[in-house]
Coordinates of C-alpha atoms and ligand atoms in Angstrom, one line a residue:
M71 CA 0.0 0.0 0.0
F72 CA 2.7 2.6 1.1
E73 CA 6.3 2.3 0.2
V74 CA 8.9 3.5 2.7
K75 CA 11.8 5.3 1.3
T76 CA 14.5 7.5 2.9
I77 CA 14.5 11.2 2.4
D78 CA 18.0 11.2 1.1
R79 CA 16.6 11.0 -2.4
F80 CA 15.4 14.6 -2.0
D81 CA 18.9 15.9 -1.5
L82 CA 17.7 18.3 1.2
T83 CA 20.4 18.7 3.8
D84 CA 19.8 18.8 7.5
F85 CA 17.1 16.3 7.2
A86 CA 16.9 12.6 7.9
G87 CA 13.7 10.7 8.2
D88 CA 11.4 8.3 6.4
V89 CA 8.8 9.2 3.9
F90 CA 5.8 7.3 2.7
R91 CA 4.4 7.5 -0.8
T92 CA 1.8 5.6 -2.7
S93 CA 3.6 5.7 -6.1
N94 CA 6.9 6.2 -7.6
T95 CA 7.0 10.0 -7.2
D96 CA 9.4 12.3 -5.4
T97 CA 6.6 13.8 -3.5
P98 CA 5.9 12.0 -0.2
D99 CA 2.4 11.2 1.3
A100 CA 3.9 11.3 4.8
I101 CA 7.1 12.2 6.6
L102 CA 8.4 10.6 9.8
V103 CA 11.1 12.4 11.7
R104 CA 12.7 12.9 15.2
S105 CA 14.3 16.3 15.6
S106 CA 15.3 16.9 12.0
K107 CA 14.0 20.1 10.5
V108 CA 11.2 19.5 8.0
D109 CA 12.0 21.7 5.0
D110 CA 8.9 23.8 4.0
R111 CA 9.4 22.7 0.4
L112 CA 8.2 19.2 1.5
I113 CA 4.8 20.6 2.4
S114 CA 3.3 20.0 -1.0
K115 CA -0.4 19.4 -1.7
R116 CA 0.2 15.7 -1.7
L117 CA 1.6 15.6 1.8
L118 CA -1.0 14.1 4.1
L119 CA 0.9 14.0 7.4
I120 CA 4.1 14.8 9.2
A121 CA 4.8 12.5 12.1
R122 CA 7.2 13.6 14.8
S123 CA 8.5 10.8 17.0
G124 CA 9.0 12.8 20.2
T125 CA 7.6 15.9 21.8
G126 CA 9.0 19.2 20.5
T127 CA 7.5 20.3 17.1
N128 CA 9.5 23.5 16.7
T129 CA 11.3 22.0 13.6
I130 CA 8.0 21.8 11.7
N131 CA 6.1 24.7 10.2
V132 CA 2.8 23.7 11.7
E133 CA 1.0 26.8 10.4
A134 CA 2.0 26.0 6.8
A135 CA 1.0 22.3 7.3
T136 CA -2.4 23.3 8.6
A137 CA -3.1 25.7 5.8
N138 CA -2.1 22.8 3.4
G139 CA -4.5 20.4 5.1
T140 CA -1.5 18.3 6.4
A141 CA -1.9 16.7 9.8
V142 CA 1.0 17.0 12.3
F143 CA 1.4 14.2 14.9
N144 CA 3.8 13.9 17.8
T145 CA 4.1 11.6 20.9
P146 CA 3.7 13.9 23.9
G147 CA 4.9 12.6 27.2
V148 CA 6.5 9.3 26.1
N149 CA 10.0 10.5 26.9
A150 CA 9.1 12.5 30.0
N151 CA 10.5 10.0 32.4
A152 CA 13.7 9.8 30.4
V153 CA 14.2 13.5 30.5
K154 CA 13.3 13.7 34.2
E155 CA 15.9 11.1 35.1
L156 CA 18.6 12.8 33.1
I157 CA 17.9 16.1 34.8
I158 CA 18.2 14.5 38.2
Q159 CA 21.5 13.0 37.2
N160 CA 22.7 16.4 36.2
L161 CA 21.5 18.1 39.4
F162 CA 23.7 15.6 41.3
R163 CA 26.6 16.3 39.0
C164 CA 26.4 20.0 39.7
L165 CA 27.0 19.4 43.4
R166 CA 29.1 16.2 43.6
P167 CA 32.4 16.3 41.6
L168 CA 32.1 12.7 40.5
N169 CA 33.7 13.0 37.1
G170 CA 36.9 14.3 38.6
A171 CA 36.9 11.6 41.3
V172 CA 36.5 8.8 38.8
E173 CA 39.2 10.2 36.7
M174 CA 41.5 10.5 39.7
M175 CA 40.9 6.9 40.5
K176 CA 41.8 5.8 37.0
Q177 CA 45.2 7.6 37.4
L178 CA 46.0 6.7 41.0
R179 CA 48.7 4.0 41.4
V180 CA 50.2 2.7 44.7
G181 CA 53.5 1.0 45.3
P182 CA 54.1 -2.5 46.6
G183 CA 52.6 -3.0 50.1
E184 CA 50.6 0.3 49.9
D185 CA 46.8 0.2 50.2
L186 CA 44.8 1.7 47.3
Q187 CA 41.8 2.6 49.5
E188 CA 44.1 4.5 51.9
A189 CA 45.7 6.4 49.1
A190 CA 42.3 7.2 47.6
E191 CA 40.9 8.4 50.9
A192 CA 43.8 10.8 51.2
K193 CA 42.7 12.5 48.0
R194 CA 39.0 12.7 48.8
V195 CA 39.3 16.1 50.3
D196 CA 39.5 17.4 46.7
F197 CA 36.1 16.0 46.0
I198 CA 33.9 17.2 48.8
G199 CA 30.4 17.8 47.4
E200 CA 27.1 19.3 48.6
E201 CA 23.6 17.9 48.9
L202 CA 20.4 18.6 47.0
Y203 CA 18.3 18.1 50.2
G204 CA 16.8 21.4 51.4
R205 CA 17.8 23.3 48.2
T206 CA 15.3 25.1 46.0
L207 CA 14.5 23.9 42.5
G208 CA 12.9 26.4 40.1
I209 CA 11.1 24.9 37.1
L210 CA 10.2 27.0 34.1
G211 CA 7.4 25.1 32.3
L212 CA 5.3 23.0 34.5
G213 CA 4.1 20.5 31.8
T214 CA 4.5 16.8 31.7
I215 CA 8.2 16.7 32.3
G216 CA 8.2 19.7 34.8
Q217 CA 5.5 18.0 36.9
R218 CA 7.3 14.7 37.1
L219 CA 10.6 16.4 38.0
A220 CA 8.9 18.5 40.7
D221 CA 7.4 15.4 42.3
A222 CA 10.6 13.5 42.3
C223 CA 12.7 16.4 43.6
Y224 CA 10.1 17.2 46.3
H225 CA 10.4 13.6 47.5
M226 CA 14.2 14.1 47.7
G227 CA 13.7 16.9 50.1
M228 CA 13.9 19.9 47.8
Q229 CA 11.7 22.9 47.9
V230 CA 10.1 23.3 44.4
I231 CA 9.0 26.5 42.9
G232 CA 7.9 27.1 39.3
Y233 CA 6.5 29.3 36.6
N234 CA 4.0 28.4 33.9
R235 CA 1.9 30.7 31.7
S236 CA -1.4 29.0 32.9
F237 CA -2.1 28.1 36.5
K238 CA -1.6 24.4 37.4
N239 CA -2.9 23.0 40.6
L240 CA 0.1 21.1 41.8
R241 CA 0.7 19.5 45.2
H242 CA 4.4 19.8 45.4
V243 CA 5.1 23.1 43.6
Q244 CA 4.7 26.7 44.7
Q245 CA 3.8 28.3 41.5
L246 CA 5.1 31.9 41.3
D247 CA 3.7 34.8 39.2
T248 CA 6.8 35.7 37.3
I249 CA 10.0 34.1 35.9
D250 CA 12.1 36.7 37.7
E251 CA 10.7 35.5 41.1
V252 CA 11.8 32.0 40.3
L253 CA 15.2 33.1 39.1
E254 CA 15.8 35.1 42.3
Q255 CA 15.0 32.3 44.7
A256 CA 16.1 29.1 43.0
D257 CA 19.4 27.2 43.5
F258 CA 18.7 25.3 40.3
V259 CA 16.7 26.7 37.4
V260 CA 15.5 24.0 35.0
V261 CA 14.1 25.2 31.6
L262 CA 11.3 22.9 30.4
L263 CA 9.5 25.2 28.0
P264 CA 8.7 24.6 24.3
L265 CA 10.5 26.8 21.8
T266 CA 7.8 29.2 20.5
D267 CA 7.7 32.9 19.4
D268 CA 7.0 33.7 23.0
T269 CA 9.9 31.7 24.5
R270 CA 12.7 32.4 22.0
G271 CA 15.5 34.3 23.8
L272 CA 13.4 34.4 27.0
L273 CA 16.4 34.1 29.3
S274 CA 19.0 36.7 28.6
A275 CA 21.4 39.1 30.4
K276 CA 18.7 40.8 32.4
Q277 CA 17.4 37.6 33.8
F278 CA 20.8 36.2 34.6
E279 CA 21.5 39.3 36.8
T280 CA 18.6 38.3 39.0
M281 CA 20.0 34.8 39.6
K282 CA 21.9 33.8 42.8
D283 CA 25.7 33.7 42.0
T284 CA 25.7 30.1 43.4
A285 CA 22.8 28.9 41.2
Y286 CA 22.9 26.5 38.2
L287 CA 20.9 26.8 35.0
L288 CA 19.9 23.6 33.3
N289 CA 18.3 23.8 29.8
F290 CA 16.4 20.7 28.7
G291 CA 13.7 22.6 26.8
R292 CA 15.4 24.0 23.6
G293 CA 18.7 25.8 23.0
D294 CA 17.2 29.0 21.6
I295 CA 15.1 29.7 24.7
V296 CA 18.4 30.9 26.2
D297 CA 20.7 33.6 24.8
N298 CA 23.9 31.7 24.6
Q299 CA 26.2 34.8 24.2
A300 CA 24.6 36.2 27.4
V301 CA 25.2 32.9 29.2
V302 CA 28.9 33.0 28.5
S303 CA 29.2 36.6 29.5
A304 CA 27.1 36.1 32.8
L305 CA 29.3 33.1 33.7
N306 CA 32.5 35.1 33.1
H307 CA 31.1 37.7 35.5
N308 CA 30.1 35.1 38.1
E309 CA 26.5 36.0 37.9
F310 CA 25.6 32.3 38.3
A311 CA 27.6 29.2 38.9
G312 CA 27.1 26.9 35.9
Y313 CA 25.1 26.0 32.8
V314 CA 24.1 22.6 31.7
S315 CA 22.5 22.4 28.2
D316 CA 21.2 19.5 26.2
F317 CA 21.5 21.6 23.0
P318 CA 25.2 22.2 22.0
K319 CA 26.4 25.4 20.4
T320 CA 30.0 26.1 19.4
I321 CA 30.1 29.2 21.5
L322 CA 29.4 27.1 24.6
Q323 CA 32.1 24.6 24.1
D324 CA 35.3 24.6 26.2
H325 CA 33.9 27.0 28.9
P326 CA 34.9 25.5 32.3
K327 CA 31.4 26.3 33.8
I328 CA 29.4 24.8 30.9
T329 CA 28.4 21.2 30.5
L330 CA 27.0 20.2 27.1
L331 CA 25.1 17.0 26.2
P332 CA 24.4 15.8 22.7
H333 CA 20.6 16.1 23.0
L334 CA 20.2 13.1 25.3
G335 CA 17.0 13.8 27.1
G336 CA 14.8 11.3 25.3
N337 CA 17.6 9.0 24.4
T338 CA 16.7 5.8 26.3
I339 CA 15.7 2.4 24.9
E340 CA 12.4 2.7 26.7
A341 CA 11.5 6.2 25.4
L342 CA 12.6 5.6 21.8
T343 CA 10.8 2.3 21.5
H344 CA 7.6 3.5 23.0
S345 CA 7.7 6.7 20.9
A346 CA 8.4 4.8 17.6
N347 CA 5.7 2.3 18.2
L348 CA 3.1 5.0 19.1
I349 CA 4.0 7.3 16.2
L350 CA 3.9 4.5 13.6
Q351 CA 0.5 3.3 14.9
N352 CA -0.9 6.8 14.7
L353 CA 0.7 7.4 11.2
L354 CA -0.7 4.1 9.8
D355 CA -4.1 4.7 11.4
F356 CA -4.3 8.1 9.8
L357 CA -3.1 7.0 6.3
E358 CA -5.3 3.9 6.2
Y359 CA -8.3 4.8 8.3
G360 CA -8.3 8.6 8.6
T361 CA -8.2 8.2 12.4
V362 CA -6.8 11.2 14.3
R363 CA -5.1 10.7 17.6
N364 CA -2.3 12.9 19.1
S365 CA -2.3 15.5 16.4
I366 CA -1.4 19.0 17.3
N367 CA -3.4 20.6 14.5
F368 CA -6.2 18.1 13.6
P369 CA -9.1 17.5 16.1
R370 CA -9.3 14.0 17.5
V371 CA -11.7 11.7 15.6
D372 CA -11.8 7.9 15.9
L373 CA -14.7 6.2 14.1
P374 CA -14.7 2.4 13.5
F375 CA -14.5 1.7 9.7
M376 CA -17.6 -0.4 9.1
S377 CA -18.4 0.6 5.6
N378 CA -16.8 0.0 2.2
Q379 CA -15.5 3.6 1.8
R380 CA -15.2 6.7 3.9
L381 CA -14.7 10.3 3.2
T382 CA -12.7 12.5 5.5
F383 CA -12.9 16.3 5.7
F384 CA -10.5 18.8 7.3
F385 CA -11.7 22.4 7.1
H386 CA -11.9 25.9 8.7
A387 CA -14.8 25.5 11.1
R388 CA -17.7 27.8 10.0
D389 CA -21.4 28.1 10.0
N390 CA -23.2 25.9 7.4
M391 CA -20.1 24.0 6.5
W392 CA -21.8 20.7 7.0
V393 CA -24.9 21.9 5.0
D394 CA -22.7 22.5 2.0
V395 CA -21.1 19.1 2.3
A396 CA -24.4 17.3 2.8
N397 CA -25.9 19.0 -0.3
I398 CA -23.2 17.6 -2.4
L399 CA -23.3 14.1 -0.9
N400 CA -27.2 14.1 -1.4
S401 CA -26.8 15.1 -5.0
Y402 CA -24.8 11.9 -5.5
D403 CA -27.3 9.9 -3.5
L404 CA -24.5 8.8 -1.1
P405 CA -25.6 7.1 2.1
V406 CA -24.1 8.5 5.3
Q407 CA -23.8 5.3 7.3
E408 CA -22.0 6.6 10.3
M409 CA -20.4 10.0 10.9
M410 CA -18.2 11.6 13.5
G411 CA -16.7 15.1 13.7
N412 CA -14.8 17.4 16.1
T413 CA -13.4 20.9 16.2
Q414 CA -10.3 22.4 17.7
D415 CA -8.8 25.9 17.5
G416 CA -11.1 26.9 14.7
Y417 CA -10.6 23.8 12.5
G418 CA -12.9 20.8 12.0
Y419 CA -12.3 17.2 11.1
T420 CA -15.2 14.9 10.1
I421 CA -15.3 11.2 9.0
V422 CA -18.2 9.9 7.0
N423 CA -18.6 6.2 6.5
T424 CA -20.3 5.6 3.1
D425 CA -20.5 3.3 0.1
L426 CA -19.3 4.4 -3.3
S427 CA -18.9 0.9 -4.7
T428 CA -21.5 1.6 -7.5
V429 CA -20.1 5.0 -8.4
S430 CA -18.0 5.2 -11.5
K431 CA -14.3 6.4 -11.3
E432 CA -15.2 9.6 -13.2
R433 CA -18.1 10.4 -10.9
K434 CA -15.9 9.8 -7.9
Q435 CA -13.3 12.3 -9.3
K436 CA -16.1 14.8 -9.9
L437 CA -17.5 14.4 -6.4
L438 CA -14.0 14.9 -4.8
S439 CA -13.4 17.9 -6.9
E440 CA -16.8 19.5 -5.9
L441 CA -16.1 18.7 -2.2
D442 CA -12.6 20.2 -2.5
Q443 CA -14.0 23.5 -3.8
I444 CA -16.3 24.1 -0.8
K445 CA -15.3 27.4 0.9
G446 CA -13.0 26.7 3.8
M447 CA -12.3 23.1 2.8
L448 CA -8.6 22.2 3.3
R449 CA -8.4 18.5 2.6
V450 CA -10.9 15.8 1.4
R451 CA -9.9 12.2 1.3
L452 CA -11.6 9.1 0.0
L453 CA -10.5 5.9 1.7
N454 CA -11.3 2.3 0.8
N455 CA -11.7 0.0 3.7
P456 CA -8.3 -1.8 3.8
T457 CA -9.9 -5.0 5.0
Q458 CA -12.4 -5.0 2.1
G459 CA -10.6 -3.7 -1.0
E460 CA -7.6 -2.2 -2.6
W461 CA -6.1 1.2 -2.1
Q462 CA -7.3 3.9 -4.6
Ligands
LIG145 N1 15.9 17.4 26.0 C1 15.1 16.6 25.4 O1 15.5 15.6 24.9 C2 13.6 16.9 25.5 C3 12.7 15.8 25.5 C4 11.3 16.1 25.6 C5 10.9 17.4 25.5 N2 11.8 18.4 25.5 C6 11.4 19.8 25.4 O2 10.7 20.1 26.6 C7 9.5 20.8 26.3 C8 8.4 20.5 27.3 O3 8.0 19.1 27.2 P1 6.7 18.6 28.0 O4 6.5 17.2 27.5 O5 6.8 18.9 29.4 O6 5.6 19.5 27.3 P2 4.3 20.1 27.9 O7 3.5 20.7 26.7 O8 3.6 19.0 28.7 O9 4.7 21.3 28.8 C9 5.1 22.5 28.4 C10 4.6 23.5 29.5 O10 5.1 24.8 29.1 C11 4.1 25.8 29.3 N3 4.3 26.9 28.5 C12 4.3 27.0 27.1 N4 4.6 28.2 26.7 C13 4.9 29.0 27.8 C14 5.3 30.3 28.0 N5 5.5 31.1 27.0 N6 5.5 30.7 29.3 C15 5.3 29.9 30.4 N7 4.9 28.6 30.2 C16 4.7 28.1 28.9 C17 2.8 25.0 29.0 O11 1.7 25.7 29.6 C18 3.1 23.7 29.5 O12 2.6 23.5 30.8 C19 9.2 20.3 24.9 O13 8.4 21.3 24.2 C20 10.5 20.1 24.2 O14 11.0 21.3 23.6 C21 13.1 18.2 25.4
LIG146 O1 11.2 17.0 22.0 C1 11.7 15.9 22.2 O2 11.0 14.8 22.3 C2 13.1 15.7 22.6 O3 13.8 16.9 22.4 C3 13.8 14.5 21.9 O4 14.1 14.8 20.6 P1 14.8 13.6 19.8 O5 13.7 12.8 19.2 O6 15.7 14.2 18.7 O7 15.6 12.8 20.7

């Protein structure tokens, strides 16, 4: 039904993913990616969906996809535990100089008759650490990951404060009214926001001035939420103690107070497996059945496929939209066997189970073209029941 090919054939750099197409054409029906940027040139009329295995969708032009009638899917929450655990590991690393101690142990040699443990203990004064217990954790972005981190750190004895644009009724977090209040009070500030027009460059020189000089900033949201040049400058002026980022930039390399990771947040066997399974299921269900789950721009609609064919409609929600569709279906004497629809953020998605088995190919084309031309219609699809016939 769908071939899977790699995107390399498009010769678009900075992109690596799989595409799905129904015929031997360079224009894909669907694109599957992790964090790779989806080039806008791929959002052609033919493109039915973009599937992002993972959470952040800042590498996809969702607005352009929506206007094109292309569904965008992601797998929110599946890597939240992986990110939470990596952040906790890094909180400990900020206070306990484990890397140095392990390195020292690799180098340490004792002579005949000397005791290695004794020699090691003589060196441990260089590796005295501090404890997380009783310290204040500030979380910017109290979503799925932020809440899990808050619960775990609260149970380790930390005070947890946070900022989110909407109020969240959370048991273990004192939610503050401004980012600045969090920055002033926290010993650790963890960024867990999405990258949007509102959050790009949100943390810069002015914000760093308000931080404690002993505080650490950990960015597991997205690199561009933080002004990297301002980070380097603030650290050079001892405005805060250290920066940990999951999003490497050359300007941050080699600074003694900066720790860079190669975007490891969701990089566990569990998260990757779970995410890949979920996104593939959602992708195939949409391509073959028109079912929508976990889409960020299409409303959720899941109707059992009990007919020979079904029509799916994605449109700008407006008064009388359905009257216009129904008039055309009636003029073709099409039975509406079952139907389900939903709206979200001004867009509607409707599935109609029907039977076109007696309608000629030419009339089907004419029907689809008339439905396509309805004012506000963004995408019409005709699907054959995969368990009852061949793909058309
Ligand atoms: N490092 C990694 O590997 C990794 C893994 C997963 C997610 N992430 C990043 O973390 C982000 C958060 O993930 P999540 O699963 O918790 O998402 P989420 O959608 O559950 O949480 C995001 C939270 O941020 C809040 N928010 C959005 N814009 C805001 C603004 N301008 N000001 C204040 N609050 C705002 C939302 O209300 C929400 O509560 C993702 O968007 C992604 O960029 C990184
Ligand atoms: O948004 C996400 O899910 C994370 O940043 C993980 O991205 P990745 O799929 O490239 O690991």
